[in-house]
Amino acid sequence: MRKALCTAIVTALLSVNAQAKIDLVTLPNRDKTQLTIYNNEDLTLVREQRTLTLRQGVNKLEFSWANTLIDPTSVYLDAPQHQGKVRLLEVSYPPNVSGSAVWTIESLIAGEVPVEISFFTSGIAWRAFYMATLAPDEKTMRLENYVRVDNQSGEDYANAQTRVIVGQINLQEAVAELARRNPPYGSPYPLSPPAPAPMLAAGNAMMQDEVAPVRKATRSAMVAAEMVAPKEIIKEGLSEYFLYTIEGTETINTGWGKRLLSLDVADIPVKPLYRYDEHRYGTNTQSFLFFKNDTAHKLGDVPLPDGQFIVYQQLVEQQQLSYVGATTSQYIPVNQEVELNLGAAREVKVEPVLMEYHTANYMFDRKGNVSGYDQLQTWQIKLQNNRTLPVDIEIFRHVEHAYWTIENPADIASSYEKFDVDTFKYRLTLPANTEKVLTYTLSLREGERRQVR
């Protein structure tokens, strides 16, 4: 496996004027790796655990991030099992060498030392998508949520625990730009060319002074990352963010994407609905699916990330799935109702027809000119359900202005509702394979007739 982040540990004794010969020792492979992916800022926190073999005294640790999108200013080393006994003394950047740094580490112990190395990288992104499968009667569905992780960072991550963050963060500098900067902390001589001598920075002071925003973000993310239980899907609220931990570990190589299952819940109650609204959808009836992210719908433990929904229906006779529609959904908080617009419905049709139009109730001014009148419109709405299931349907009708009244026959009066000052709707259930006609008369008052109550 290609490893773009080449790491090596060397031991050496420094003379006064020259550096002694360095013995290069390859660093062991990662013991554990954890990725925490923040999507909106192209930011991923990588935490890896390795076991270093250190000698007592001064050790040299070399990092190379060439051909990756790792931010070298964010690299941090810690020995949690040996606090105070392993100390980073300085970070230096060899001259005329791009993408490489040498850490000087002082160790009070000799032998194997477990360490944790963390850093930020860009180039790793995630997106959620959902597969919903409706039961044949369309009263329940199975909902599967997948997270796809794409790695274009230039670095392979084997057996990595993957966590994704839902929420917004803000960075002062993009990690991708920090990864390409040379020297990593910027030139100390803005008005003249860089000096040929190696750039040497005291590790702690340099990181605190130059990259305080990045270090603060790293610390916050690392603290949030502590509560991890393996082999479970953990979803935790972290202030304005939400953390999803995907079960198990995965190998995510650079240039590859991987789909990970995050949610699989069966028998979720749903309500299909068809809606006709010329102002919003044109002349096509739209198919909708409603459910709620709450415990009554076998959900509600966590918010659902934004993503694409693809809806199918289970066909009993053919033992197959039938495509229903697809849409995208925004972030869904707990207890919020979800409304999925699945597009135009081919088997449920609505056709409004103006059957009659005339004017009446004229008013005249002192000069005999018409100053007001009523428009009387008689409409028919032809409904057609060609499905083998009954459907619930809403029909929205818009009026030219707020001065109107309506007459509904007794058989549809209970289906009528005034929606707002210039909109009304009908809601009814249309049996399978049936047609129905709604008729109503609309009166619109014009001119001085609007003053008549």
XYZ file of N, CA and C in Angstrom, residues 130-134 138 274 287 308-315 320-328 341-347 387:
99
model
N -30.278 7.978 1.284
C -31.275 7.117 1.923
C -31.966 6.252 0.864
N -32.269 5.033 1.260
C -33.085 4.140 0.445
C -34.319 3.791 1.258
N -35.483 4.221 0.765
C -36.755 3.945 1.441
C -37.542 2.947 0.600
N -37.996 1.878 1.240
C -38.764 0.850 0.540
C -40.155 0.781 1.149
N -41.157 1.171 0.344
C -42.538 1.169 0.816
C -43.102 -0.247 0.808
N -48.330 0.639 1.198
C -47.803 2.002 1.367
C -48.130 2.609 2.732
N -50.968 13.059 -2.416
C -50.832 13.684 -3.728
C -51.331 15.120 -3.622
N -46.381 13.787 -6.144
C -46.450 12.705 -5.154
C -45.583 13.055 -3.957
N -29.752 12.576 -0.233
C -30.698 12.173 -1.265
C -31.549 11.004 -0.771
N -32.852 11.071 -1.046
C -33.787 9.980 -0.774
C -34.183 9.338 -2.101
N -34.046 8.024 -2.172
C -34.566 7.252 -3.305
C -35.618 6.307 -2.752
N -36.831 6.384 -3.304
C -37.965 5.637 -2.764
C -38.396 4.566 -3.760
N -38.536 3.346 -3.246
C -39.031 2.216 -4.019
C -40.277 1.663 -3.337
N -41.007 0.809 -4.075
C -42.139 0.098 -3.487
C -41.960 -1.392 -3.706
N -42.244 -2.165 -2.653
C -42.155 -3.613 -2.746
C -43.374 -4.150 -3.487
N -43.150 -4.946 -4.534
C -44.230 -5.575 -5.290
C -44.354 -7.023 -4.845
N -40.351 -7.991 -6.544
C -39.396 -7.011 -7.037
C -39.671 -5.653 -6.406
N -38.771 -4.706 -6.705
C -38.953 -3.336 -6.280
C -39.331 -2.475 -7.479
N -40.240 -1.549 -7.246
C -40.659 -0.604 -8.278
C -40.208 0.795 -7.869
N -39.562 1.506 -8.783
C -39.085 2.855 -8.483
C -40.267 3.803 -8.351
N -40.266 4.593 -7.263
C -41.335 5.559 -7.014
C -40.877 6.979 -7.320
N -39.743 7.369 -6.803
C -39.247 8.714 -7.034
C -38.021 9.006 -6.183
N -37.445 10.192 -6.387
C -36.244 10.592 -5.646
C -36.294 12.082 -5.379
N -35.661 12.478 -4.291
C -35.593 13.884 -3.930
C -34.436 14.069 -2.960
N -34.153 15.301 -2.583
C -33.148 15.585 -1.564
C -33.832 16.190 -0.347
N -40.929 15.349 -1.546
C -41.594 15.550 -2.839
C -40.946 14.615 -3.844
N -41.688 13.596 -4.280
C -41.144 12.557 -5.148
C -41.388 12.825 -6.622
N -41.877 14.018 -6.933
C -42.024 14.385 -8.333
C -43.426 14.168 -8.873
N -43.563 14.333 -10.184
C -44.866 14.251 -10.852
C -45.431 12.835 -10.774
N -46.736 12.773 -10.497
C -47.440 11.482 -10.418
C -48.120 11.211 -11.753
N -47.832 10.088 -12.354
C -48.407 9.766 -13.672
C -49.790 9.144 -13.572
N -50.099 8.533 -12.430
C -51.352 7.781 -12.334
C -52.454 8.516 -11.581
N -54.540 4.232 -9.955
C -53.773 3.307 -9.147
C -54.680 2.211 -8.580
